[in-house]
XYZ file of N, CA, C and O in Angstrom:
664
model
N -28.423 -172.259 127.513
C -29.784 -172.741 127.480
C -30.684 -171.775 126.718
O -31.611 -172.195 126.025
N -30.377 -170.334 126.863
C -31.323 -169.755 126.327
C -31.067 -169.574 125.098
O -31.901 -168.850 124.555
N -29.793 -170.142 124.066
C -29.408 -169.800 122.898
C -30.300 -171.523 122.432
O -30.741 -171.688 121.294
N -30.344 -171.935 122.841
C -30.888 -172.850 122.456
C -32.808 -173.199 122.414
O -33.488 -173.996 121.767
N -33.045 -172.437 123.164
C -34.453 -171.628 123.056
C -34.669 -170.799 121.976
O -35.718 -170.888 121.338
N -33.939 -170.124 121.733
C -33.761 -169.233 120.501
C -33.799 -169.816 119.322
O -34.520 -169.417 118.408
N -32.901 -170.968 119.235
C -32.920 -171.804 118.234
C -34.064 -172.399 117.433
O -34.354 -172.422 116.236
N -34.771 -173.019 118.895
C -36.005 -173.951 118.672
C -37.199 -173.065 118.167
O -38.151 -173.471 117.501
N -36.998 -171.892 118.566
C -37.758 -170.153 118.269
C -37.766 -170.004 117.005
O -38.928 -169.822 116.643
N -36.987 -169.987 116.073
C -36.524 -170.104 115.066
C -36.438 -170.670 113.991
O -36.295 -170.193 112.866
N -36.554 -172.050 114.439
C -37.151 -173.162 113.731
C -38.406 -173.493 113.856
O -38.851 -174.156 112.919
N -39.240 -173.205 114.852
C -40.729 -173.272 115.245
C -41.295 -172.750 113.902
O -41.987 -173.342 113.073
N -40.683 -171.120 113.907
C -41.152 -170.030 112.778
C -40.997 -169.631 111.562
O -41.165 -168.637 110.856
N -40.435 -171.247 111.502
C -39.686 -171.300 109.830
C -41.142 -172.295 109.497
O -41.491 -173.194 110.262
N -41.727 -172.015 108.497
C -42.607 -172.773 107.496
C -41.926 -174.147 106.715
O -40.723 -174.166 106.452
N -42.742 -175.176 106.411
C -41.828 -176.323 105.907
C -41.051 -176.421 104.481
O -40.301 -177.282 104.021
N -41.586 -175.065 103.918
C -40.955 -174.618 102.782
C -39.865 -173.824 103.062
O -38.804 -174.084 102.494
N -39.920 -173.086 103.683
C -38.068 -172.410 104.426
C -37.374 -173.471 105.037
O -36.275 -173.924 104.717
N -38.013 -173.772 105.814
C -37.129 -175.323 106.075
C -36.320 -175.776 105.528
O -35.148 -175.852 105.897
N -36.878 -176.244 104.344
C -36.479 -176.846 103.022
C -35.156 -176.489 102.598
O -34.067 -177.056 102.506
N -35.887 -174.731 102.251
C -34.628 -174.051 101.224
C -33.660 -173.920 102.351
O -32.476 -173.887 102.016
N -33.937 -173.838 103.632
C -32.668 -173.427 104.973
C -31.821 -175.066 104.953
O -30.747 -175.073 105.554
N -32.184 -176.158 104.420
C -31.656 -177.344 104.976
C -30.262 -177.595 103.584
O -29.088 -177.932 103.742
N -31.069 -177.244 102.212
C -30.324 -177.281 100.992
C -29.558 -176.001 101.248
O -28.359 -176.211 101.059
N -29.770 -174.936 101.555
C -28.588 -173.428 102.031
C -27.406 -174.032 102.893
O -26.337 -173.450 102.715
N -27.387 -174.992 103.713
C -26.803 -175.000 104.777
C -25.982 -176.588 104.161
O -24.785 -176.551 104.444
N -26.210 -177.337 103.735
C -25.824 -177.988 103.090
C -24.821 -177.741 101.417
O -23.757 -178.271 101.098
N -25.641 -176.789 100.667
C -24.568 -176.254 100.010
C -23.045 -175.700 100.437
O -21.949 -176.142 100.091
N -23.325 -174.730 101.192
C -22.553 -173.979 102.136
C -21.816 -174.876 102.995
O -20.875 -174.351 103.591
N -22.048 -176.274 103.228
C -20.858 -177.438 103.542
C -19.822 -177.900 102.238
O -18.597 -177.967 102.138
N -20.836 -178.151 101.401
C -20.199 -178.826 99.899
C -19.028 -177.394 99.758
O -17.807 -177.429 99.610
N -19.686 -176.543 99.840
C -18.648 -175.090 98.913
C -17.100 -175.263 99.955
O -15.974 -175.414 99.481
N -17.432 -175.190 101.430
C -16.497 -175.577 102.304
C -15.274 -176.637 102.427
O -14.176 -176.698 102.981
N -16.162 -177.504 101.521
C -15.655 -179.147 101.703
C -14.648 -178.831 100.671
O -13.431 -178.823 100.859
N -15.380 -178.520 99.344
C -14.303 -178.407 98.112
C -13.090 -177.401 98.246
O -12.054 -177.565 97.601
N -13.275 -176.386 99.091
C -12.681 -175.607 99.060
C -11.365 -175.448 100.207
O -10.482 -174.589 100.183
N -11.531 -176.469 101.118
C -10.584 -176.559 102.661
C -9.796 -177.659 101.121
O -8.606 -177.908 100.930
N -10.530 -177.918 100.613
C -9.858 -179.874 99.965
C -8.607 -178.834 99.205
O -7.436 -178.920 99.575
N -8.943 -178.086 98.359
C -7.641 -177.660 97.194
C -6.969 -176.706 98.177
O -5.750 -176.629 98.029
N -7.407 -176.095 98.976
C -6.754 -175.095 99.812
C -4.958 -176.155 100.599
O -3.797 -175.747 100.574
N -5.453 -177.381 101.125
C -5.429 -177.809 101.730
C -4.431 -179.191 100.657
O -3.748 -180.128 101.070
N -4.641 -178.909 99.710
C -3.610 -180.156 98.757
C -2.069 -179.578 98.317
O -1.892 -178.370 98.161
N -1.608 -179.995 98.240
C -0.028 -179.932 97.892
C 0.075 -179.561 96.100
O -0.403 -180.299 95.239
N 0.640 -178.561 95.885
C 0.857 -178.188 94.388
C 1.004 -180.010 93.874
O -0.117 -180.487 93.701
N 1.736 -180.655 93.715
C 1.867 -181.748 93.535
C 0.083 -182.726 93.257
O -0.082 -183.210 92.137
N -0.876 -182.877 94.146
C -1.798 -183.092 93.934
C -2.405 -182.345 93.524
O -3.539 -182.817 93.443
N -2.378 -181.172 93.098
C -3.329 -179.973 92.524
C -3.084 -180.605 90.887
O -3.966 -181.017 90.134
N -2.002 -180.554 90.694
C -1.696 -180.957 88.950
C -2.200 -182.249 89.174
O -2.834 -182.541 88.159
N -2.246 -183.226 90.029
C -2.672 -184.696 89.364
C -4.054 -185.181 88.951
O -4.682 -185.916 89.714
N -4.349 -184.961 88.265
C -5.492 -185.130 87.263
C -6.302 -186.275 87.816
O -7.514 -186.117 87.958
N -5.758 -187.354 88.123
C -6.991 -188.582 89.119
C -7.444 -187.667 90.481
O -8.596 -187.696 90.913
N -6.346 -186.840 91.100
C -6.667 -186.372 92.418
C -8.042 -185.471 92.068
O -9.103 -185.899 92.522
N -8.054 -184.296 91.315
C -8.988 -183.585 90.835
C -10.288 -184.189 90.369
O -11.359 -183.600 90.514
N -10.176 -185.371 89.808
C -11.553 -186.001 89.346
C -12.263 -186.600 90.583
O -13.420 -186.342 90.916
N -11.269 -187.575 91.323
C -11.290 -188.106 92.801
C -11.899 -187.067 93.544
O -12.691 -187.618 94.309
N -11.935 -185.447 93.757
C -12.350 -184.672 94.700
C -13.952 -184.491 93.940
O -15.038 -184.681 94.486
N -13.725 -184.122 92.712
C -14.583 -184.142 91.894
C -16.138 -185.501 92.170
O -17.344 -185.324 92.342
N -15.480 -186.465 92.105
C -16.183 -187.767 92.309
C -16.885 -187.269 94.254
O -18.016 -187.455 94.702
N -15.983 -186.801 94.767
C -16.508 -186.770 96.668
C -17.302 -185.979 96.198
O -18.308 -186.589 95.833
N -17.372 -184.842 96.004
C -18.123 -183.559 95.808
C -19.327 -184.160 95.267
O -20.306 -183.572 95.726
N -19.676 -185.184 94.400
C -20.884 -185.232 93.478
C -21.578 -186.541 94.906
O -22.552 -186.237 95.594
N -21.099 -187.419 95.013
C -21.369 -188.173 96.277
C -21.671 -187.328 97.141
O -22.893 -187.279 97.278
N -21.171 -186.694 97.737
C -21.480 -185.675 99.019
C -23.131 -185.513 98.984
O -24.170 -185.825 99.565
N -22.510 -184.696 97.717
C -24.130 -183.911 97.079
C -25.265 -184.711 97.285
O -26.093 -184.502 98.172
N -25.313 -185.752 96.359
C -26.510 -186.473 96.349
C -26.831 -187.342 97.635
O -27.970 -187.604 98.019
N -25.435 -187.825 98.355
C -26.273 -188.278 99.951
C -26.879 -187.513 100.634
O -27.974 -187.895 101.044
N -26.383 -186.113 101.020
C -26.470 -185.624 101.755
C -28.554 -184.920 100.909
O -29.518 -184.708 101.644
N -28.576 -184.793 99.708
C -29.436 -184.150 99.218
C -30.789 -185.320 99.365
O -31.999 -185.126 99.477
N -30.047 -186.474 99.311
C -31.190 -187.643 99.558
C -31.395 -187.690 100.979
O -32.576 -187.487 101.261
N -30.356 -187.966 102.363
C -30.802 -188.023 103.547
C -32.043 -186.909 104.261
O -32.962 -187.172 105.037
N -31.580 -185.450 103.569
C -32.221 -184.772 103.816
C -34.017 -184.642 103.331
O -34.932 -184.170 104.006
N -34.080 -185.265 101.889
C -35.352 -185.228 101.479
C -36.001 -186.387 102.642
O -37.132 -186.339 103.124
N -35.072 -187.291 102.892
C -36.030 -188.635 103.455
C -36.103 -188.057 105.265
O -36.869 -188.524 106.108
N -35.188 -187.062 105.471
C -35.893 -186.688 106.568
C -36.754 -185.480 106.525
O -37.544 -185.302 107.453
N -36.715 -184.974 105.943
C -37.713 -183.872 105.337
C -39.125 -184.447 105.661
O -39.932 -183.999 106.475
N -39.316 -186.114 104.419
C -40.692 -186.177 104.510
C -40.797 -187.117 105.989
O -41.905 -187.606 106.211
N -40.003 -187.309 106.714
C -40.740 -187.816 107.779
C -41.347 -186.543 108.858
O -42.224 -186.601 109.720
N -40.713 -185.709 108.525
C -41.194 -184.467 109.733
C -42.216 -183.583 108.893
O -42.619 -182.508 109.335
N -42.721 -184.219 107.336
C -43.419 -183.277 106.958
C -44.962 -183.035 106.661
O -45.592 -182.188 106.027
N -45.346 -184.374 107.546
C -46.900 -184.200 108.173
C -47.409 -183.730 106.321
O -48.121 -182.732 106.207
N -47.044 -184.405 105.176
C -47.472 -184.547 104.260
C -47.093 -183.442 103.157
O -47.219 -183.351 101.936
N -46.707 -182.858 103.915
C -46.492 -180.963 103.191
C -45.859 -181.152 101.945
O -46.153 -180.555 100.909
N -44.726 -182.252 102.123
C -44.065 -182.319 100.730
C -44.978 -182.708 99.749
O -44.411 -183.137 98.743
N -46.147 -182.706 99.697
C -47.156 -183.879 98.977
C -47.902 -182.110 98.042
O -48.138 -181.767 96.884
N -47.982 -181.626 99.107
C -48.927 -180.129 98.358
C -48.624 -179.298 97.301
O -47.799 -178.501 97.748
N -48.803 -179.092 96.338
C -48.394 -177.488 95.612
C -48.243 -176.917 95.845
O -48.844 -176.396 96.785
N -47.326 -176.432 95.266
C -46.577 -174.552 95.736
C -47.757 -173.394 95.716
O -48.561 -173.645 94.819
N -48.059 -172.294 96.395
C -49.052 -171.419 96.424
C -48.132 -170.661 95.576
O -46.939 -170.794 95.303
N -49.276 -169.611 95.153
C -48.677 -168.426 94.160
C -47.290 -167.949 95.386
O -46.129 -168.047 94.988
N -47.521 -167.545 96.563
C -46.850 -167.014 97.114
C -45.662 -168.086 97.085
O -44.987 -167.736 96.117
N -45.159 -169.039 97.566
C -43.781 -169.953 97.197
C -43.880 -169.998 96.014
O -42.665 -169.995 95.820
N -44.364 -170.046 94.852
C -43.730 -169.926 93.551
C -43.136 -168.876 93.078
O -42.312 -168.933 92.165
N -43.503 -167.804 93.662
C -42.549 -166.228 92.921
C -40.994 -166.502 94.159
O -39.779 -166.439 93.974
N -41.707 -166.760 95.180
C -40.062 -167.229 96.121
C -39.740 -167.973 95.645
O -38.994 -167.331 94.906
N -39.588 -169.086 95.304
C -38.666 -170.019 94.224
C -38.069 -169.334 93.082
O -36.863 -169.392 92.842
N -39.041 -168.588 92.271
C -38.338 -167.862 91.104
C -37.839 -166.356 91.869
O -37.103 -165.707 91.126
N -38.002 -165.965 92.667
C -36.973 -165.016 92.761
C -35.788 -165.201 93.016
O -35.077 -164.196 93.036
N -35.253 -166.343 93.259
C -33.722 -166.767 93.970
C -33.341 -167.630 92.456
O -32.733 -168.698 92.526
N -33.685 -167.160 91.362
C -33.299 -168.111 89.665
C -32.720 -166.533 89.002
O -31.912 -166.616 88.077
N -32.973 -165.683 89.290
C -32.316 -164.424 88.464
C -30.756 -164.155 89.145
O -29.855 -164.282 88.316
N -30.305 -163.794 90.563
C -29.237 -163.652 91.023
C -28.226 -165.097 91.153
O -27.005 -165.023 91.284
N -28.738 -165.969 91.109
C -28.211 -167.050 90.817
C -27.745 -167.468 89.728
O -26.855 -168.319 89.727
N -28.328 -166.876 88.418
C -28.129 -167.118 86.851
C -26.950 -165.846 86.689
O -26.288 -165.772 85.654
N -26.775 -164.916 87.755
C -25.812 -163.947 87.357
C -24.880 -164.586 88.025
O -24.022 -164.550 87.144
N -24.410 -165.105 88.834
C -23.923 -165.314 89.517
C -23.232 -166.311 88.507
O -22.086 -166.014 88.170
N -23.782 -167.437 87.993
C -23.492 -168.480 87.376
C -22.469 -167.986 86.218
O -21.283 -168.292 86.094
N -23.254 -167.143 85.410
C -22.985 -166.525 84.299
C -21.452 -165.581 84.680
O -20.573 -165.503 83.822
N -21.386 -165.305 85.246
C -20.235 -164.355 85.599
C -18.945 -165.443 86.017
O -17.796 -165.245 85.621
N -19.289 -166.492 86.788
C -17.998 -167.809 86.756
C -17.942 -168.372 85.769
O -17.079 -169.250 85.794
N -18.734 -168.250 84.410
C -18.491 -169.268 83.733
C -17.427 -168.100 82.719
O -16.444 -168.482 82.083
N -17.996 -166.426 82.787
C -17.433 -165.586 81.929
C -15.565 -165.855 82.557
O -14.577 -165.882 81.823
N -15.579 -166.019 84.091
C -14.025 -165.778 84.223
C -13.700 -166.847 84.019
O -12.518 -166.965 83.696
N -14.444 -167.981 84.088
C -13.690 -169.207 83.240
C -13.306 -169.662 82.058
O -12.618 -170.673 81.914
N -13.929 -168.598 80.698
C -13.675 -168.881 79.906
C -12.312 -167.876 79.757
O -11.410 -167.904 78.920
N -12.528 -167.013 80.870
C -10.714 -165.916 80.625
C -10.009 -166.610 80.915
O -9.093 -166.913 80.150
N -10.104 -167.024 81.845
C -8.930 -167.885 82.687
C -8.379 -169.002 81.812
O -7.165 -169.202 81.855
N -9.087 -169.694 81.083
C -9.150 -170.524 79.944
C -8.082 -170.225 79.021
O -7.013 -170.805 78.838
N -8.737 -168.890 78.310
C -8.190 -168.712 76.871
C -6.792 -168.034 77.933
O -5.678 -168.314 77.490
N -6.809 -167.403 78.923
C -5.366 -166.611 79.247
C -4.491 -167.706 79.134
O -3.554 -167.673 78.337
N -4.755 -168.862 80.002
C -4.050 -170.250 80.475
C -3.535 -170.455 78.699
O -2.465 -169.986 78.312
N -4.376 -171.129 77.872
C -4.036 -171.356 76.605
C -3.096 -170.556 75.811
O -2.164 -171.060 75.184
N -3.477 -168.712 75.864
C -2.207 -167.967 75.196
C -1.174 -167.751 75.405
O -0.390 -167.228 74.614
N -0.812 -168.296 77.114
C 0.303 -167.843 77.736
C 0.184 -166.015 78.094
O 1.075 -165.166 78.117
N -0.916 -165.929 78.277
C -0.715 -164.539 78.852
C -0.726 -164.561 80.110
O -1.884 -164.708 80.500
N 0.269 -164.460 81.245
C 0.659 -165.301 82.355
C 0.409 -163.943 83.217
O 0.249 -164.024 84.435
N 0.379 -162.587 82.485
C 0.800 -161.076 83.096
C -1.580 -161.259 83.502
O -2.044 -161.073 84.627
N -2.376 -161.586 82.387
C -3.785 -161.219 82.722
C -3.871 -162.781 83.555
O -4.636 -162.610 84.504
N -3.602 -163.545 83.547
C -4.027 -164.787 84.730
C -4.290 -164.039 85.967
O -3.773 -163.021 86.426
N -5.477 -165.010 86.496
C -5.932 -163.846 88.069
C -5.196 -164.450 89.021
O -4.691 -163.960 90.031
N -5.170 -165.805 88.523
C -4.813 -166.800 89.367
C -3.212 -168.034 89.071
O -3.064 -168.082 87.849
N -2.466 -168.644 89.553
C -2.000 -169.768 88.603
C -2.769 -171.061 89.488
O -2.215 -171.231 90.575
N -3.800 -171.891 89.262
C -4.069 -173.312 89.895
C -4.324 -174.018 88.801
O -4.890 -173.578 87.800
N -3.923 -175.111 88.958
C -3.905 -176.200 87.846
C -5.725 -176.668 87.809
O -6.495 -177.075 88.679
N -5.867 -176.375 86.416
C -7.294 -177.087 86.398
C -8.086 -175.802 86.747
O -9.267 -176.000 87.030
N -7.573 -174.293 86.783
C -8.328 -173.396 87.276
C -9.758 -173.197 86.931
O -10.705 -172.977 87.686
N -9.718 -173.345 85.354
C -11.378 -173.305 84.985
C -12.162 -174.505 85.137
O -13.375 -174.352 85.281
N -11.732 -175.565 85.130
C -12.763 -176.518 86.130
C -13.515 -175.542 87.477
O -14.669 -175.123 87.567
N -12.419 -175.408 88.367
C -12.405 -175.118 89.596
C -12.971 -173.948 89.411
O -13.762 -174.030 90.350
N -13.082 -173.432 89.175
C -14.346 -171.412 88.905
C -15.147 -172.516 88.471
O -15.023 -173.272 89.434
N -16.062 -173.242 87.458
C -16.913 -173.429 87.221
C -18.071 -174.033 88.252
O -19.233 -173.686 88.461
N -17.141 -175.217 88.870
C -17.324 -175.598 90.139
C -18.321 -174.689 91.565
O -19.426 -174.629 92.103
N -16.901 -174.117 91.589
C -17.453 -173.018 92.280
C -18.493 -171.664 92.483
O -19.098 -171.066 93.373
N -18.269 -171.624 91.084
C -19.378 -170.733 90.459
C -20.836 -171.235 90.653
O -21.849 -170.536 90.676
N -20.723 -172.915 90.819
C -22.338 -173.307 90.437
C -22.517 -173.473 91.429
O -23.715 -173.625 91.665
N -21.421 -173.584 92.867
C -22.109 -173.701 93.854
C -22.536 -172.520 95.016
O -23.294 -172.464 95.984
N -21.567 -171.602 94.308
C -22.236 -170.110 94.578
C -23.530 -169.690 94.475
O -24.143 -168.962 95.255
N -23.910 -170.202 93.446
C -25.238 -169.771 92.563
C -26.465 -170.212 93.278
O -27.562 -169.658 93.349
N -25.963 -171.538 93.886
C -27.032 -172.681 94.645
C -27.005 -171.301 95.646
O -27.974 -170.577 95.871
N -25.754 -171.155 96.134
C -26.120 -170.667 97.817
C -26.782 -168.916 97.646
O -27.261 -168.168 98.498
N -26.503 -168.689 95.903
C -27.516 -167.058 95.982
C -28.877 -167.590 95.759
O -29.829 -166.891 96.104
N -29.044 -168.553 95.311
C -30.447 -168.526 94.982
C -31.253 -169.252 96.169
O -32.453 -168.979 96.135
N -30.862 -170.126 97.225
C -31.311 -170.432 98.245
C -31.436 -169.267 99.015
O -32.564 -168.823 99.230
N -30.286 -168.621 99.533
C -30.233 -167.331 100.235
C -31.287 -165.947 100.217
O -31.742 -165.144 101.032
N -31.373 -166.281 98.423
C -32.310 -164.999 97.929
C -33.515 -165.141 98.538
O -34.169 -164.325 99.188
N -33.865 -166.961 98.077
C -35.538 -166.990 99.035
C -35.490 -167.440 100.234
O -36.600 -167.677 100.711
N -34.545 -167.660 100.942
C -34.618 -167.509 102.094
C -35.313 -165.987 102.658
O -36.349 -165.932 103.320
N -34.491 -164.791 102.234
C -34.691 -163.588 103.029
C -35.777 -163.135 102.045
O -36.288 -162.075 102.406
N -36.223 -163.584 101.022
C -37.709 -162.729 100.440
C -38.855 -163.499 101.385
O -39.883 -163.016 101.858
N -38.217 -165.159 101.525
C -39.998 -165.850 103.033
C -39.803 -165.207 103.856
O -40.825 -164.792 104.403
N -38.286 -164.666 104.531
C -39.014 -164.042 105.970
C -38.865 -162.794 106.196
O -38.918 -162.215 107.281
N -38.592 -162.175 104.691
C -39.210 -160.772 104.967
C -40.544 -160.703 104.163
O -41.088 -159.601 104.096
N -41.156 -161.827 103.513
C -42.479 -161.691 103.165
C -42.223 -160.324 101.877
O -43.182 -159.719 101.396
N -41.072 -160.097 101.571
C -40.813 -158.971 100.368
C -40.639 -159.813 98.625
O -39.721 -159.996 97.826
N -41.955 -160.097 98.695
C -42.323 -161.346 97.572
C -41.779 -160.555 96.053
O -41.124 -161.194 95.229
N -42.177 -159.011 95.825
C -42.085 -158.391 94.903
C -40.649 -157.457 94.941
O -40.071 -156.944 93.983
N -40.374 -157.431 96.026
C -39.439 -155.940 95.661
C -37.789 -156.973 96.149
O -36.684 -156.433 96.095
């Protein structure tokens, strides 16, 4: 009972703009899960089959957008209009502070995807990090949904440490 007090504590003291970024954090962080139990969890056999990969591919983009639409449409029913307002200076530097570690983040899966790429292509089998079929799809993938969860994460902890600049 009292963890659940805590909870409601918690959410009381979240603003409808943390809200927000806490509902898309927590939701990414399913998608990254989802994709990732899915190939963990497939048979070498479906890893190479090319419909299976597009097919997970296809859930993953569905996922996304229901889950990204249910949430806006419950968003604006609990949001006593808020979604309607402009961002203050203060949520606009929190929005752009969670676009720099996220762009590294991005940038760095797309760099091992293009290794993984050209290794896969030369047959250099000794620098491969990995062997999965479709590997640089799958880093890219992953990479972008990393990126979601640094850059949600980032402004998550700059709103509630109010550490707008540093």
């Amino acid at each position: 009972m009292e963890s659940n007090n805590k909870i409601k504590a918690f959410l009381d003291s979240l603003s409808f703009r943390d809200l927000t970024i806490a509902i898309e954090f927590l939701v990414t962080g399913y998608i990254l899960y989802f994709y990732l139990g899915e190939i963990t969890a497939a048979t070498e056999q479906l890893r190479q089959d090319p419909s299976w990969v597009s097919g997970l591919l296809l859930k993953v983009i569905v996922i996304s957008i229901v889950t990204s639409i249910a949430g806006q449409l419950l968003l604006s029913f609990v949001s006593d209009k808020d979604m309607d307002k402009p961002l203050d200076e203060r949520e606009k530097l929190i929005a752009l502070s969670g676009c720099k570690p996220a762009y590294w983040v991005l940038q760095v899966g797309v760099c091992i995807s293009i290794f993984q790429y050209s290794a896969e292509a030369q047959n250099w089998s000794q620098a491969l990090l990995f062997e999965l079929p479709f590997a640089p799809l799958h880093i890219l993938v992953i990479a972008f949904l990393l990126a979601e969860l640094v850059g949600y994460g980032t402004q998550l902890v700059k709103a509630r440490l109010g550490a707008v600049y540093g």
